[in-house]
CSV table of C-alpha atoms and ligand atoms in Angstrom, one decimal:
chain,number,residue,atom,x,y,z
A,1,UNK,CA,1.9,6.2,-23.0
A,2,UNK,CA,-1.4,6.1,-24.0
A,3,UNK,CA,-4.2,5.6,-21.2
A,4,UNK,CA,-5.3,8.3,-18.7
A,5,UNK,CA,-3.7,6.7,-15.4
A,6,UNK,CA,-0.7,9.0,-14.2
A,7,UNK,CA,1.7,8.8,-11.2
A,8,UNK,CA,0.4,10.7,-8.2
A,9,UNK,CA,2.9,13.1,-7.1
A,10,UNK,CA,4.4,12.0,-3.6
A,11,UNK,CA,3.1,13.3,0.0
A,12,UNK,CA,6.2,14.5,1.0
A,13,UNK,CA,9.7,15.4,-0.4
A,14,UNK,CA,12.0,12.6,-1.9
A,15,UNK,CA,14.4,13.0,0.9
A,16,UNK,CA,11.5,13.4,3.3
A,17,UNK,CA,12.2,9.7,4.7
A,18,UNK,CA,15.5,9.3,5.8
A,19,UNK,CA,17.3,8.0,7.3
A,20,UNK,CA,14.5,5.2,7.5
A,21,UNK,CA,14.2,5.1,3.7
A,22,UNK,CA,16.7,6.4,1.7
A,23,UNK,CA,16.0,9.1,-1.5
A,24,UNK,CA,17.3,7.0,-3.6
A,25,UNK,CA,15.1,3.8,-2.8
A,26,UNK,CA,12.0,6.4,-2.7
A,27,UNK,CA,13.5,7.8,-6.3
A,28,UNK,CA,14.1,4.1,-7.8
A,29,UNK,CA,10.8,2.9,-6.2
A,30,UNK,CA,8.7,5.6,-7.7
A,31,UNK,CA,10.3,6.7,-10.7
A,32,UNK,CA,10.7,3.5,-12.2
A,33,UNK,CA,8.9,0.8,-10.4
A,34,UNK,CA,5.8,2.7,-9.9
A,35,UNK,CA,5.9,4.6,-13.2
A,36,UNK,CA,6.5,1.2,-14.9
A,37,UNK,CA,3.1,-0.4,-13.8
A,38,UNK,CA,1.7,3.1,-14.6
A,39,UNK,CA,2.9,3.2,-18.1
A,40,UNK,CA,1.9,-0.8,-18.7
A,41,UNK,CA,-1.9,-0.5,-17.1
A,42,UNK,CA,-2.3,2.5,-19.5
A,43,UNK,CA,-1.0,-0.2,-22.5
A,44,UNK,CA,-2.9,-2.7,-21.7
A,45,UNK,CA,-6.2,-1.4,-20.9
A,46,UNK,CA,-6.1,0.3,-24.0
A,47,UNK,CA,-9.1,-0.2,-26.6
A,48,UNK,CA,-10.7,-2.6,-23.8
A,49,UNK,CA,-13.7,-2.6,-21.6
A,50,UNK,CA,-11.2,-1.8,-18.7
A,51,UNK,CA,-9.9,2.1,-20.5
A,52,UNK,CA,-12.9,3.9,-19.0
A,53,UNK,CA,-13.0,2.4,-15.5
A,54,UNK,CA,-11.7,3.7,-12.0
A,55,UNK,CA,-9.0,1.9,-10.8
A,56,UNK,CA,-10.5,0.8,-8.5
A,57,UNK,CA,-13.4,-1.0,-10.4
A,58,UNK,CA,-10.1,-2.1,-12.1
A,59,UNK,CA,-9.0,-3.7,-9.2
A,60,UNK,CA,-12.0,-5.8,-8.0
A,61,UNK,CA,-13.0,-6.8,-11.8
A,62,UNK,CA,-9.8,-8.4,-12.3
A,63,UNK,CA,-8.7,-10.0,-8.9
A,64,UNK,CA,-8.6,-13.7,-9.4
A,65,UNK,CA,-8.9,-13.4,-13.4
A,66,UNK,CA,-8.1,-16.8,-14.9
A,67,UNK,CA,-7.8,-14.9,-18.2
A,68,UNK,CA,-4.0,-14.0,-19.0
A,69,UNK,CA,-4.8,-10.3,-20.5
A,70,UNK,CA,-6.5,-9.8,-17.3
A,71,UNK,CA,-4.6,-11.2,-14.7
A,72,UNK,CA,-1.8,-8.8,-16.2
A,73,UNK,CA,-4.1,-5.8,-15.9
A,74,UNK,CA,-5.1,-6.8,-12.4
A,75,UNK,CA,-0.9,-6.6,-11.6
A,76,UNK,CA,-0.2,-3.5,-12.8
A,77,UNK,CA,-3.8,-1.9,-11.9
A,78,UNK,CA,-2.9,-3.7,-8.3
A,79,UNK,CA,0.7,-2.3,-8.3
A,80,UNK,CA,-0.3,1.0,-9.2
A,81,UNK,CA,-3.1,1.3,-6.1
A,82,UNK,CA,-1.5,-0.3,-3.6
A,83,UNK,CA,1.8,1.9,-4.5
A,84,UNK,CA,-0.3,5.1,-4.0
A,85,UNK,CA,-1.6,3.4,-0.7
A,86,UNK,CA,2.0,2.4,0.7
A,87,UNK,CA,3.3,6.3,-0.2
A,88,UNK,CA,0.2,8.3,1.9
A,89,UNK,CA,1.1,5.1,5.1
A,90,UNK,CA,4.4,6.6,5.5
A,91,UNK,CA,4.8,10.4,6.9
A,92,UNK,CA,8.2,11.7,8.1
A,93,UNK,CA,6.2,13.6,10.4
A,94,UNK,CA,5.7,11.5,13.7
A,95,UNK,CA,2.5,10.6,14.4
A,96,UNK,CA,0.3,8.4,17.2
A,97,UNK,CA,-3.0,7.0,16.9
A,98,UNK,CA,-6.0,9.5,17.9
A,99,UNK,CA,-9.8,9.3,19.1
A,100,UNK,CA,-11.4,6.6,17.3
A,101,UNK,CA,-8.7,4.4,15.7
A,102,UNK,CA,-6.8,4.9,19.7
A,103,UNK,CA,-10.0,3.1,20.6
A,104,UNK,CA,-10.2,0.7,18.1
A,105,UNK,CA,-6.4,-0.7,18.4
A,106,UNK,CA,-7.0,-1.2,22.0
A,107,UNK,CA,-10.0,-3.3,21.5
A,108,UNK,CA,-8.3,-5.2,18.9
A,109,UNK,CA,-5.2,-5.7,20.2
A,110,UNK,CA,-4.6,-4.5,23.3
A,111,UNK,CA,-1.4,-1.5,22.3
A,112,UNK,CA,0.1,0.0,19.1
A,113,UNK,CA,3.3,-2.4,20.3
A,114,UNK,CA,1.4,-4.8,19.8
A,115,UNK,CA,-0.6,-4.5,16.5
A,116,UNK,CA,3.1,-3.3,15.3
A,117,UNK,CA,4.1,-6.5,16.5
A,118,UNK,CA,1.5,-8.6,14.4
A,119,UNK,CA,2.5,-6.4,11.3
A,120,UNK,CA,6.0,-6.8,11.4
A,121,UNK,CA,5.3,-10.6,12.2
A,122,UNK,CA,3.1,-10.6,8.5
A,123,UNK,CA,5.6,-8.7,6.8
A,124,UNK,CA,8.8,-11.0,7.4
A,125,UNK,CA,6.5,-14.2,6.8
A,126,UNK,CA,5.2,-12.8,3.4
A,127,UNK,CA,7.1,-15.5,1.4
A,128,UNK,CA,8.4,-13.8,-1.6
A,129,UNK,CA,6.6,-10.1,-3.0
A,130,UNK,CA,4.1,-8.6,-1.0
A,131,UNK,CA,2.4,-6.4,1.3
A,132,UNK,CA,1.2,-6.6,4.7
A,133,UNK,CA,-1.8,-4.3,5.9
A,134,UNK,CA,-3.6,-2.9,8.8
A,135,UNK,CA,-7.4,-3.5,7.9
A,136,UNK,CA,-11.1,-2.6,9.2
A,137,UNK,CA,-13.8,-5.0,9.1
A,138,UNK,CA,-16.8,-3.1,10.9
A,139,UNK,CA,-14.6,-1.1,13.8
A,140,UNK,CA,-12.5,-4.6,14.5
A,141,UNK,CA,-8.8,-4.3,13.0
A,142,UNK,CA,-7.2,-7.1,11.7
A,143,UNK,CA,-4.1,-7.4,10.1
A,144,UNK,CA,-3.1,-9.3,6.8
A,145,UNK,CA,-0.6,-10.0,4.1
A,146,UNK,CA,-1.0,-10.4,0.6
A,147,UNK,CA,0.9,-11.9,-2.3
A,148,UNK,CA,2.5,-10.1,-5.5
A,149,UNK,CA,-0.1,-7.6,-6.5
A,150,UNK,CA,-3.1,-8.6,-4.2
A,151,UNK,CA,-4.5,-6.0,-1.8
A,152,UNK,CA,-7.5,-6.5,0.4
A,153,UNK,CA,-9.6,-3.7,-1.0
A,154,UNK,CA,-10.4,-6.3,-4.4
A,155,UNK,CA,-12.4,-8.1,-1.9
A,156,UNK,CA,-14.2,-5.0,-0.1
A,157,UNK,CA,-11.7,-4.8,2.6
A,158,UNK,CA,-11.8,-1.7,4.0
A,159,UNK,CA,-7.4,-0.5,4.2
A,160,UNK,CA,-5.8,1.3,6.9
A,161,UNK,CA,-2.1,1.3,6.3
A,162,UNK,CA,0.4,-1.0,4.5
A,163,UNK,CA,3.6,-1.8,3.5
A,164,UNK,CA,5.4,-2.9,0.7
A,165,UNK,CA,7.9,-5.8,1.5
A,166,UNK,CA,8.8,-6.2,-2.4
A,167,UNK,CA,12.7,-6.4,-2.4
A,168,UNK,CA,12.8,-3.2,-4.2
A,169,UNK,CA,11.5,-1.4,-1.0
A,170,UNK,CA,14.3,-2.0,0.8
A,171,UNK,CA,17.4,-3.6,-0.7
A,172,UNK,CA,19.1,-0.6,-1.9
A,173,UNK,CA,19.3,0.6,2.1
A,174,UNK,CA,18.9,-2.8,3.9
A,175,UNK,CA,19.8,-5.3,1.3
A,176,UNK,CA,18.5,-9.0,2.7
A,177,UNK,CA,17.2,-7.6,6.2
A,178,UNK,CA,13.7,-7.2,5.6
A,179,UNK,CA,12.9,-6.9,9.2
A,180,UNK,CA,15.2,-4.3,9.6
A,181,UNK,CA,13.2,-2.4,6.8
A,182,UNK,CA,9.7,-3.2,8.5
A,183,UNK,CA,11.4,-2.0,12.4
A,184,UNK,CA,12.2,1.0,11.3
A,185,UNK,CA,9.1,1.8,8.9
A,186,UNK,CA,7.0,0.7,11.6
A,187,UNK,CA,8.5,2.0,14.6
A,188,UNK,CA,9.3,5.7,12.8
A,189,UNK,CA,7.1,6.5,9.9
A,190,UNK,CA,3.8,4.9,10.0
A,191,UNK,CA,1.3,7.7,9.4
A,192,UNK,CA,-1.5,6.9,11.5
A,193,UNK,CA,-3.1,10.3,10.8
A,194,UNK,CA,-4.0,8.5,7.4
A,195,UNK,CA,-5.3,5.4,8.9
A,196,UNK,CA,-7.5,7.7,11.1
A,197,UNK,CA,-9.1,8.8,8.3
A,198,UNK,CA,-9.6,5.4,6.3
A,199,UNK,CA,-10.9,4.2,9.3
A,200,UNK,CA,-13.7,7.1,9.5
A,201,UNK,CA,-14.2,5.8,5.5
A,202,UNK,CA,-15.9,2.8,6.8
A,203,UNK,CA,-18.0,4.2,9.1
A,204,UNK,CA,-19.3,6.2,6.2
A,205,UNK,CA,-19.8,3.5,4.2
A,206,UNK,CA,-21.8,1.6,6.7
A,207,UNK,CA,-23.8,5.1,7.1
A,208,UNK,CA,-24.2,5.5,3.6
A,209,UNK,CA,-25.4,1.8,3.3
A,210,UNK,CA,-27.6,1.6,6.3
A,211,UNK,CA,-30.1,4.8,5.4
B,301,MN,MN1,6.7,-1.5,-4.5
């Protein structure tokens, strides 16, 4: 390992999401997959113009790159960012949408169940590896899905929550049954408190830009 990117600590104990996601899945996913993206990113950016950039800046600067080296950097930087965001999108303690988030959900989807149904559909229909997202655009909430390491953040879209739908996220617990993984995660361990904080970040960014 050569560079300065590190594996951010998990926000909960590795066993904390059981039975929805096993400690075994978290252990492989975090210590093997996520760690490898961090290590590979550090190796790839060494002695490049990206070496001193922040992670978000690297993701934005390399998104859609045609250069093969930049594509590799994007894939690893995107996956480091996406995984950090995914762990924080999950919470073993049951949370509910509150305040501005609850109002935005009512305005954009009708209710939380409709949002979850749309998020589940995005995760199920993402062909191959990727991610399902809850995002906000000027306070209006929307669902997106991305392939591989792609992320709405790269296009400047404010992300509220994400769910990893790569097979490594669920195969040990659910085998090929991605819909069962999605049903359990979306119904039981989504971190609505984190989504609310991320929605407030968009408000702050809009106010800062207006000043
Ligand atoms: Mn993953």
